[in-house]
Tab-separated table of C-alpha atoms and ligand atoms in Angstrom:
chain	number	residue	atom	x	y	z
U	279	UNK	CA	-2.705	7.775	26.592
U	280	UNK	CA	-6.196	6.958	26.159
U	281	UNK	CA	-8.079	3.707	27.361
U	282	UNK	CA	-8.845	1.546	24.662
U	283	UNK	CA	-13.053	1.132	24.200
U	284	UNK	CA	-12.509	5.183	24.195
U	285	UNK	CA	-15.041	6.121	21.938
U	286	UNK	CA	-12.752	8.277	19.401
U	287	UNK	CA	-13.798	8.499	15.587
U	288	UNK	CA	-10.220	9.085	13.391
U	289	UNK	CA	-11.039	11.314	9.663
U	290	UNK	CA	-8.045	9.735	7.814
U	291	UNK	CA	-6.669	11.941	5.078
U	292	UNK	CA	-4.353	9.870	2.279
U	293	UNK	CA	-2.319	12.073	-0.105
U	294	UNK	CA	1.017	10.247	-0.425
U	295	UNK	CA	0.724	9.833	-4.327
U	296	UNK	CA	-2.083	9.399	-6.627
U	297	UNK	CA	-5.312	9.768	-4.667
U	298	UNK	CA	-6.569	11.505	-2.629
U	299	UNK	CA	-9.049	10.119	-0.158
U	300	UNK	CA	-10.899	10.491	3.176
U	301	UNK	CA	-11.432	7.662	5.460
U	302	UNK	CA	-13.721	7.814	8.771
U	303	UNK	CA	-13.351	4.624	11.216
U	304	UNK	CA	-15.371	4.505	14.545
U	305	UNK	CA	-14.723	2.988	17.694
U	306	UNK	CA	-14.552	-0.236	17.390
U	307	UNK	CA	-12.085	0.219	14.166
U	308	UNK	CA	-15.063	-0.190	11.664
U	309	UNK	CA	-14.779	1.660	8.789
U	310	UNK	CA	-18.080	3.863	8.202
U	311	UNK	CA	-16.636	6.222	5.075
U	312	UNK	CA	-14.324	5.574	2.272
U	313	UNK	CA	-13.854	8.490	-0.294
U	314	UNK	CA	-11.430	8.376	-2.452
U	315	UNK	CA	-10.215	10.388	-6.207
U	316	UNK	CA	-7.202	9.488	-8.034
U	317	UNK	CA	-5.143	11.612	-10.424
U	318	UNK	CA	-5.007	9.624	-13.515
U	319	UNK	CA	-2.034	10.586	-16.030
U	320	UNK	CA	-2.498	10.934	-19.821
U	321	UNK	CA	-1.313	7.771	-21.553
U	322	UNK	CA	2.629	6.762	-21.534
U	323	UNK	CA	2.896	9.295	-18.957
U	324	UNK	CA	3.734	8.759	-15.069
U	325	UNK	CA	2.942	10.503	-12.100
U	326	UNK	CA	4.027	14.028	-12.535
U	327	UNK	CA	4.422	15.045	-8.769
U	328	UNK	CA	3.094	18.748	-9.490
U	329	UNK	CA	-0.115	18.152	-11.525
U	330	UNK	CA	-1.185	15.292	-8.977
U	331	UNK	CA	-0.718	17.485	-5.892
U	332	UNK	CA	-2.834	19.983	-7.952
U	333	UNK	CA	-5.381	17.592	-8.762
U	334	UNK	CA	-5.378	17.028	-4.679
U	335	UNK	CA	-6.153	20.927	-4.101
U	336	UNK	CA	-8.959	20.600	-6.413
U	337	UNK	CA	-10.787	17.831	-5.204
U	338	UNK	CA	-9.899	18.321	-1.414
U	339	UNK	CA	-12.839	20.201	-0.675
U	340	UNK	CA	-15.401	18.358	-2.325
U	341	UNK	CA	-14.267	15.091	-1.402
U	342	UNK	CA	-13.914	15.998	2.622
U	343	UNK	CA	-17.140	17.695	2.430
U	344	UNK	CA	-18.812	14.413	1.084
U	345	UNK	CA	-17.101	12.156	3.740
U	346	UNK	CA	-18.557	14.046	5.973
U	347	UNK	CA	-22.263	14.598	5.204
U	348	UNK	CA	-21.595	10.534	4.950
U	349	UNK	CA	-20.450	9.993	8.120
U	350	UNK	CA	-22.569	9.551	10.830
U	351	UNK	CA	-20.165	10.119	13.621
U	352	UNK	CA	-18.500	13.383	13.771
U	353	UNK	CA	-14.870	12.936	14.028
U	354	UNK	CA	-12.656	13.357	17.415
U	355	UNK	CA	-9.359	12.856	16.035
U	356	UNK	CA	-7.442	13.883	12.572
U	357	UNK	CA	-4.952	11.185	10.432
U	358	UNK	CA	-2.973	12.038	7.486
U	359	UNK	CA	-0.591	10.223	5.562
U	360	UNK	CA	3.099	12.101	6.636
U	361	UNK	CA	5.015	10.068	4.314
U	362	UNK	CA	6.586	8.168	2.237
U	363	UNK	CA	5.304	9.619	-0.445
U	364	UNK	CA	5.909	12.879	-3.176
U	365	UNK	CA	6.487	15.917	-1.157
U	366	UNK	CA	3.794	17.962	-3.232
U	367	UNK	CA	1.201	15.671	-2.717
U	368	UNK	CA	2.055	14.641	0.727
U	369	UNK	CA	2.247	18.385	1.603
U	370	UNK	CA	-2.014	19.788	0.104
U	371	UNK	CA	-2.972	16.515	2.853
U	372	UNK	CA	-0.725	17.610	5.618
U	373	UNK	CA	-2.252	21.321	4.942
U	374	UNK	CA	-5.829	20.522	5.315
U	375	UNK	CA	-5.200	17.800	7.849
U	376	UNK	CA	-3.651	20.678	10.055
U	377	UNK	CA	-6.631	23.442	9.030
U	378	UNK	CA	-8.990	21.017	9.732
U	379	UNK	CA	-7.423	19.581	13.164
U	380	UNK	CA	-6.954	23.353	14.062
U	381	UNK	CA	-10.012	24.551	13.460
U	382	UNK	CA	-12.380	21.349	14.930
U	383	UNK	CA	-10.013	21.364	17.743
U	384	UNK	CA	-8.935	18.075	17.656
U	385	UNK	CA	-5.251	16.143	18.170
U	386	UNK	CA	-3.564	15.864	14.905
U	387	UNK	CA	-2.228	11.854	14.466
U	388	UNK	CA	0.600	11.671	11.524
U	389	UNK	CA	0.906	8.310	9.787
U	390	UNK	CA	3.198	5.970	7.937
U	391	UNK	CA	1.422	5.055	4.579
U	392	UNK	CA	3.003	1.764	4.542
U	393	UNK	CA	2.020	1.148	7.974
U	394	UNK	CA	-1.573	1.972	7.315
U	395	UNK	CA	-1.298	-0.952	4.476
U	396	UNK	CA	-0.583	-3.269	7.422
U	397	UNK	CA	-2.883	-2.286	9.718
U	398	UNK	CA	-5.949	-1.493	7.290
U	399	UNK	CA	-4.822	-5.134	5.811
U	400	UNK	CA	-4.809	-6.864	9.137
U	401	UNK	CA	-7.940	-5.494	10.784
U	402	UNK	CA	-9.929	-6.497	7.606
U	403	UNK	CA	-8.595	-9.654	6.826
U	404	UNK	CA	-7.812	-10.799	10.449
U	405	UNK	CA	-4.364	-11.864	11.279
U	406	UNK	CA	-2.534	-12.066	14.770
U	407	UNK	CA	1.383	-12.442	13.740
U	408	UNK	CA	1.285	-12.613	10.198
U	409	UNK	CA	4.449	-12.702	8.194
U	410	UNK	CA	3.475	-9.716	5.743
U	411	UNK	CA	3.654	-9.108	2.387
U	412	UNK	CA	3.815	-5.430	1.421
U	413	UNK	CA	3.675	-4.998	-2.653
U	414	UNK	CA	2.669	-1.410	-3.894
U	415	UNK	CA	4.036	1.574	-6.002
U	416	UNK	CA	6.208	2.370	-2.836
U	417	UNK	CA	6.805	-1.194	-1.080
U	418	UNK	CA	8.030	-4.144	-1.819
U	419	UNK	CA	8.815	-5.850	1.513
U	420	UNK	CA	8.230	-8.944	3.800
U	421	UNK	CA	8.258	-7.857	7.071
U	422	UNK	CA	7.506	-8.927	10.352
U	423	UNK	CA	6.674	-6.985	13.570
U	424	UNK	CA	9.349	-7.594	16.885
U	425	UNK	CA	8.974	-5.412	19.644
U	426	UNK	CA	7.738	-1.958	18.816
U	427	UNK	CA	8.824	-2.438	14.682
U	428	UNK	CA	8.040	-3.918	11.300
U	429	UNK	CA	11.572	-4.935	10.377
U	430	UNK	CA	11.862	-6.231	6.868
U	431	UNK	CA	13.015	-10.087	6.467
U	432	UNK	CA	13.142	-9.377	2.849
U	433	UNK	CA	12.593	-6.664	0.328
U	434	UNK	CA	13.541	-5.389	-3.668
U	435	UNK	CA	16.995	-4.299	-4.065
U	436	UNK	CA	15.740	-1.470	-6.836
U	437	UNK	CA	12.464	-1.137	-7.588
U	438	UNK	CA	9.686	-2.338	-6.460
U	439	UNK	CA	6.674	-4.835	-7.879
U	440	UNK	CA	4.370	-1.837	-8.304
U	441	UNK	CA	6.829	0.198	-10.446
U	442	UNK	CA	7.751	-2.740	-12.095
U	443	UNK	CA	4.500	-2.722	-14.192
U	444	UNK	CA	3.697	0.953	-14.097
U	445	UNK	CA	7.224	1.567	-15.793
U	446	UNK	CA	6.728	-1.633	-18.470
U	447	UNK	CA	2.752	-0.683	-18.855
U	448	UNK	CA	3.247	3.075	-19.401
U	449	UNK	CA	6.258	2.271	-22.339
U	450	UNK	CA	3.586	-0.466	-23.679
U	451	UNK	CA	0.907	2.742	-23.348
U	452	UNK	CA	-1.527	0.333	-21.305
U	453	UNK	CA	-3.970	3.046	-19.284
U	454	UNK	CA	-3.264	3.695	-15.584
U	455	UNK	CA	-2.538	2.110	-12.999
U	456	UNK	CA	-0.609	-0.245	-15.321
U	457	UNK	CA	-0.775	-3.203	-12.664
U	458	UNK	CA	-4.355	-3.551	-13.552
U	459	UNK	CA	-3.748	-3.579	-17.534
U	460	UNK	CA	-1.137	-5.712	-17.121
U	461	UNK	CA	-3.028	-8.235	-15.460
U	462	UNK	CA	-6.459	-7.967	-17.961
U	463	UNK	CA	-4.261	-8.507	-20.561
U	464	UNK	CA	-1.572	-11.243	-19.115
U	465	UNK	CA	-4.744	-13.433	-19.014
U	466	UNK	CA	-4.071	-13.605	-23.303
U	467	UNK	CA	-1.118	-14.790	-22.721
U	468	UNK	CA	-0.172	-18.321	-24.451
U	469	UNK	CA	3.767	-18.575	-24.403
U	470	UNK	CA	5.976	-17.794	-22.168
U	471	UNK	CA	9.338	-15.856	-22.873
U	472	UNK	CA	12.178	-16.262	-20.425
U	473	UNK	CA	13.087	-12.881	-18.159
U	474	UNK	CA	15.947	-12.604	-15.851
U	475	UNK	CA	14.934	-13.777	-12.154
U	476	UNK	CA	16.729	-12.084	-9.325
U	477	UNK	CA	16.539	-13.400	-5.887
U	478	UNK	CA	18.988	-13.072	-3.780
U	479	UNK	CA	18.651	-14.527	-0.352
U	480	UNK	CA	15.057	-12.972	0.731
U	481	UNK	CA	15.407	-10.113	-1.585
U	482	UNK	CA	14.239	-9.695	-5.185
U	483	UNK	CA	15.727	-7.656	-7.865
U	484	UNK	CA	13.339	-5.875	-11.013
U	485	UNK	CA	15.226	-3.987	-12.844
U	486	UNK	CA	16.909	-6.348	-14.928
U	487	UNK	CA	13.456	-8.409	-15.139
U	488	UNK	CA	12.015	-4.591	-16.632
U	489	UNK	CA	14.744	-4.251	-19.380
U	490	UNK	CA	14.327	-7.161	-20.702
U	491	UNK	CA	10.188	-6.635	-20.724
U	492	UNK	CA	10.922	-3.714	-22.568
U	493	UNK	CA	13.505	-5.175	-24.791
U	494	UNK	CA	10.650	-8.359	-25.826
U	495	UNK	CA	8.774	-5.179	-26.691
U	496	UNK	CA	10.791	-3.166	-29.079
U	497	UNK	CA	11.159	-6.471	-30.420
U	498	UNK	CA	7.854	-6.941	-31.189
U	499	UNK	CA	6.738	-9.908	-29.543
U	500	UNK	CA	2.685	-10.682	-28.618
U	501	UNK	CA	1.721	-7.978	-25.830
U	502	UNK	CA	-0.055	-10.513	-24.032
U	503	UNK	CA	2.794	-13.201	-23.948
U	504	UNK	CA	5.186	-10.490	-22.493
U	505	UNK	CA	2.226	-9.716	-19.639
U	506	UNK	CA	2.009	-12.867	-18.824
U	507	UNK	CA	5.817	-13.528	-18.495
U	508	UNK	CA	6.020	-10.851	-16.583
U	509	UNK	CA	3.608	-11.774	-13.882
U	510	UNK	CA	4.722	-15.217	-13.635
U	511	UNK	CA	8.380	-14.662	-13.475
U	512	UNK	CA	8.241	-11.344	-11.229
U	513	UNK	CA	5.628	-13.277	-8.994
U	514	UNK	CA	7.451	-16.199	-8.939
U	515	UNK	CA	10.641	-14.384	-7.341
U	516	UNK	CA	8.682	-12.896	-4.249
U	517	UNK	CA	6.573	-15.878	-3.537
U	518	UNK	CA	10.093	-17.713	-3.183
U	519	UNK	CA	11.803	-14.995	-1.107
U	520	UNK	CA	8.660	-15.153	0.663
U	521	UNK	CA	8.651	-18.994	0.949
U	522	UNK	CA	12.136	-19.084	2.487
U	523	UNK	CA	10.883	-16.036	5.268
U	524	UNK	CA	8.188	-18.208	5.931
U	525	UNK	CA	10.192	-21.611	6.669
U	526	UNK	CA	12.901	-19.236	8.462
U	527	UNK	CA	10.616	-17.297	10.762
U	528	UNK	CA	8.379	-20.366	11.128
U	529	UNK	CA	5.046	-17.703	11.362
U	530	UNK	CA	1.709	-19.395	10.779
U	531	UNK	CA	-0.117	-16.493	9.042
U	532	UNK	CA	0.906	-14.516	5.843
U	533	UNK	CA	-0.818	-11.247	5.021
U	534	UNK	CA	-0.977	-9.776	1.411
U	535	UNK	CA	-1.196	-5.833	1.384
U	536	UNK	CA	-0.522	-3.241	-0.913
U	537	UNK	CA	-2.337	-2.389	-4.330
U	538	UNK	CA	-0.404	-5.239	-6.120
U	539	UNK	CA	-2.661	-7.361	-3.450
U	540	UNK	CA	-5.283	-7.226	-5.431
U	541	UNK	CA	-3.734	-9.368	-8.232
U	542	UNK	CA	-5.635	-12.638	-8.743
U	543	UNK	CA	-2.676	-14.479	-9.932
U	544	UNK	CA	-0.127	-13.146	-6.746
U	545	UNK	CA	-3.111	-14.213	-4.534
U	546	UNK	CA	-3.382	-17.687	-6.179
U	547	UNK	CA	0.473	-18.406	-5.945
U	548	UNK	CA	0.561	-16.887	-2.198
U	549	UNK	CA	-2.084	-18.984	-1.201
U	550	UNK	CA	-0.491	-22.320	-2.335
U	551	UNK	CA	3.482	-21.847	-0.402
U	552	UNK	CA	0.857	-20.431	2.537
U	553	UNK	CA	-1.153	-24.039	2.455
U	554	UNK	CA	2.323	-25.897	1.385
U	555	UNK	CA	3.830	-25.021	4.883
U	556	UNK	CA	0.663	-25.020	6.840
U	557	UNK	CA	-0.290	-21.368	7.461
U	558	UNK	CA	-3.361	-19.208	6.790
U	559	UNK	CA	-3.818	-16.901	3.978
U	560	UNK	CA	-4.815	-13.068	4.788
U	561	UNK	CA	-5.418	-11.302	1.886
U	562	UNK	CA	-6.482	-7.967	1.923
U	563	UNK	CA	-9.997	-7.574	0.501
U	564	UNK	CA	-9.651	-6.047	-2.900
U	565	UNK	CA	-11.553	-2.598	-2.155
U	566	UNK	CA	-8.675	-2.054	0.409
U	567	UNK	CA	-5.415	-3.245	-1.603
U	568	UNK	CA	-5.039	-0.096	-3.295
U	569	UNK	CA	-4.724	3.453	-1.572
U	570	UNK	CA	-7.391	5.082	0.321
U	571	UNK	CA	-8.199	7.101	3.169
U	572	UNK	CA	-9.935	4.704	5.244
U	573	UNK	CA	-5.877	3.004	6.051
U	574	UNK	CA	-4.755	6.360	6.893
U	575	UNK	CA	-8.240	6.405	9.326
U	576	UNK	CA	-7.700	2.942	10.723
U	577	UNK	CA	-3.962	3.907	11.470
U	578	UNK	CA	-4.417	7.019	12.781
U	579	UNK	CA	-6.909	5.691	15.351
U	580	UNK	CA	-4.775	3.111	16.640
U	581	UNK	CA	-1.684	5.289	17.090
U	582	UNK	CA	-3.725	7.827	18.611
U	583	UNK	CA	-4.980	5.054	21.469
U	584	UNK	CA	-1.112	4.588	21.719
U	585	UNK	CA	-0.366	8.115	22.985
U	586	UNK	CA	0.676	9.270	19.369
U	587	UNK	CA	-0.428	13.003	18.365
U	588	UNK	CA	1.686	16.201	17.752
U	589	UNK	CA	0.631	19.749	18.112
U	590	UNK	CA	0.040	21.339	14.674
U	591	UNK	CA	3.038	23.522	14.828
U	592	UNK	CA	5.365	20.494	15.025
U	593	UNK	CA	3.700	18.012	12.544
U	594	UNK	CA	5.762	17.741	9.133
U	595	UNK	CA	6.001	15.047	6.206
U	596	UNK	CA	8.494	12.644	5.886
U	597	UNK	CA	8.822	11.893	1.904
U	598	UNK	CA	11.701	9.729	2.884
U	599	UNK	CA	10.298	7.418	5.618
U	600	UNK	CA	11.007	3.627	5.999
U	601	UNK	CA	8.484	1.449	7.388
U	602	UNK	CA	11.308	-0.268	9.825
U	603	UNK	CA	11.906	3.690	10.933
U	604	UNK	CA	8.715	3.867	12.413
U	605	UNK	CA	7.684	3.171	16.353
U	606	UNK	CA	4.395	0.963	16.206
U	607	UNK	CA	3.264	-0.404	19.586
U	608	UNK	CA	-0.177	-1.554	18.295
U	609	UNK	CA	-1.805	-4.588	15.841
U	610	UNK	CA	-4.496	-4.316	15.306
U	611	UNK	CA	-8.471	-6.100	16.261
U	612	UNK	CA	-9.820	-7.978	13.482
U	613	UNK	CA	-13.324	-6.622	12.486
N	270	LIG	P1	-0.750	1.542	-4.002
N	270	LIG	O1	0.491	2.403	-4.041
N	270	LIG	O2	-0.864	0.740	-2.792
N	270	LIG	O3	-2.021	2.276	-4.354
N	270	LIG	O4	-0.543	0.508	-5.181
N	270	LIG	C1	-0.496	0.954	-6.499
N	270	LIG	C2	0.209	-0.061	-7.334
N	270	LIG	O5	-0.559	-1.270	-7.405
N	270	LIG	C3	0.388	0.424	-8.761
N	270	LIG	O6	1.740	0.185	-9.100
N	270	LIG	C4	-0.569	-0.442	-9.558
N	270	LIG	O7	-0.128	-0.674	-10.878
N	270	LIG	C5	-0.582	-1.719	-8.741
N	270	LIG	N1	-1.778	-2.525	-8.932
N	270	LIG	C6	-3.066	-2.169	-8.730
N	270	LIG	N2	-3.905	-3.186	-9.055
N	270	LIG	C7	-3.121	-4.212	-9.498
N	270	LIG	C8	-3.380	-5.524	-10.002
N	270	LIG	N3	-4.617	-5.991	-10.127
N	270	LIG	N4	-2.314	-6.280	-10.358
N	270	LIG	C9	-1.051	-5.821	-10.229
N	270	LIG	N5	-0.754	-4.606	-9.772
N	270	LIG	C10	-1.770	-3.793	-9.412
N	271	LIG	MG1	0.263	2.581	-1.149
């Protein structure tokens, strides 16, 4: 294990989906490069595992050589995104994760995307013992860290908030990612329809809230109304599941992470059950919500000061991995 103060710089490599990014984070968990490209599918089409793990080999090069001319500190340790996430994609990062680790000679750290949310989310928007909120294309959980694990207090029974719109957005042929579309156009929105709301306990439900979306669609009713029903109602489930957490774990601190995070309307209703029952607001700052390869960075760093690296031989990705499967022995400094 090594001392904390060490003076390690972690290159972060993020390839679990979409983008593909480079992150570089020196000592002190400040982030110093954040390079990112995302695969971007033709309209009404979604993420077609193959062509975005392609787009990843074709960018790789470019975009690590740029981080690095960037980065004033060379870097001492190697991060990359092991899962969950599509096998093709999460394979072309594990690949030049393991080149590069191999041939700069340095310990090879793998990482739990969902994880890196958390910890990216909580070192830049300062928390100590937050109740999170984890809302992306491949989370939907509220979780809370006891012992050496994020164990979820609540999360979707199907699919999850991120999918939600993608799904909905890509049938409505709004451009990628369909959270943001959703959202530009909600803010039209003058009526608002009724959709199913699913909570059950401190879990939500979205697949019968998307069916119905899509059935307000064939039947031609106002985009923008639909957008905005949609918001409020699937927005309106979590914040409750997340009010009850809150009033049955009695934290004082909720964090917002994930690329969902960066909705202005999720943030507004978070903020108000967070001030209704006396605890602070963390959101994560917008430039972080979505993926990137500064998470996988700040992640791999702090595992790494944990005693976490694997030889090259033995490192493998996970696309299957659960964020309560996952050994984390670390929170991480504000900066
Ligand atoms: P991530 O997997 O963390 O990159 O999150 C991606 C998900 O966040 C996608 O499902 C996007 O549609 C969604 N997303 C991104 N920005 C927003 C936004 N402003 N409002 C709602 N969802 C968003
Ligand atoms: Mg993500």
């Amino acid at each position: 294990m090594r001392p904390s103060g060490d003076s390690s710089v972690c290159l972060g490599i993020e390839s679990t989906a979409h983008t593909f990014g480079v992150g570089i984070v020196d000592s002190d968990g400040r982030i110093v490069v954040n390079l990112n490209s995302t695969y971007r599918p033709p309209l009404g089409v979604g993420i077609h595992p193959r062509k975005a793990a392609l787009h990843h080999v074709e960018v790789a090069h470019d975009v690590i050589r740029q981080a690095l001319g960037m980065s004033p500190l060379q870097p001492t340790i190697i991060g990359f995104s092991a899962g969950p996430g599509l096998g093709p994609c999460l394979r072309i990062g594990a690949t030049v994760a393991r080149t590069l680790a191999a041939f700069l000679e340095r310990p090879l750290v793998s990482v739990h995307h969902g994880v890196a949310h958390l910890d990216l989310a909580i070192s830049a928007a300062g928390a100590r013992d937050p109740l999170a909120v984890l809302v992306s294309g491949g989370h939907t959980a509220i979780a809370v860290h006891i012992g050496k694990r994020w164990l979820f207090y609540g999360e979707t029974q199907d699919i999850t908030l991120g999918n939600l719109f993608d799904m909905f957005a890509r049938a409505a042929k709004l451009p990628s990612p369909g959270g943001v579309s959703i959202e530009k156009v909600a803010q039209r929105g003058t009526t608002f329809l009724p959709l199913p709301y699913t909570v059950k306990g401190n879990d939500v439900s979205y697949s019968g809230v998307l069916t119905a979306a899509l059935r307000l669609l064939e039947k031609g009713e106002r985009l923008a109304d639909i957008c905005f029903s949609l918001q409020e109602v699937a927005f309106s489930m979590l914040v409750e599941a997340v009010e009850r957490s809150l009033v049955q774990t009695r934290k004082d601190e909720v964090l917002l992470a994930g690329g969902v995070a960066a909705n202005e309307r999720l943030r507004e209703m978070l903020k108000l059950v967070a001030d209704d029952h006396g605890a602070s607001f963390h959101p994560v700052p917008v430039q972080y919500s979505g993926d990137c390869g500064a998470q996988i960075a700040c992640s791999g760093q702090l595992a790494y000061r944990e005693g976490f690296s694997l030889p090259v031989e033995t490192s493998r990705v996970i696309p299957r991995w659960r964020l309560d499967e996952v050994d984390v022995t670390w929170i991480p400094r504000q900066n």
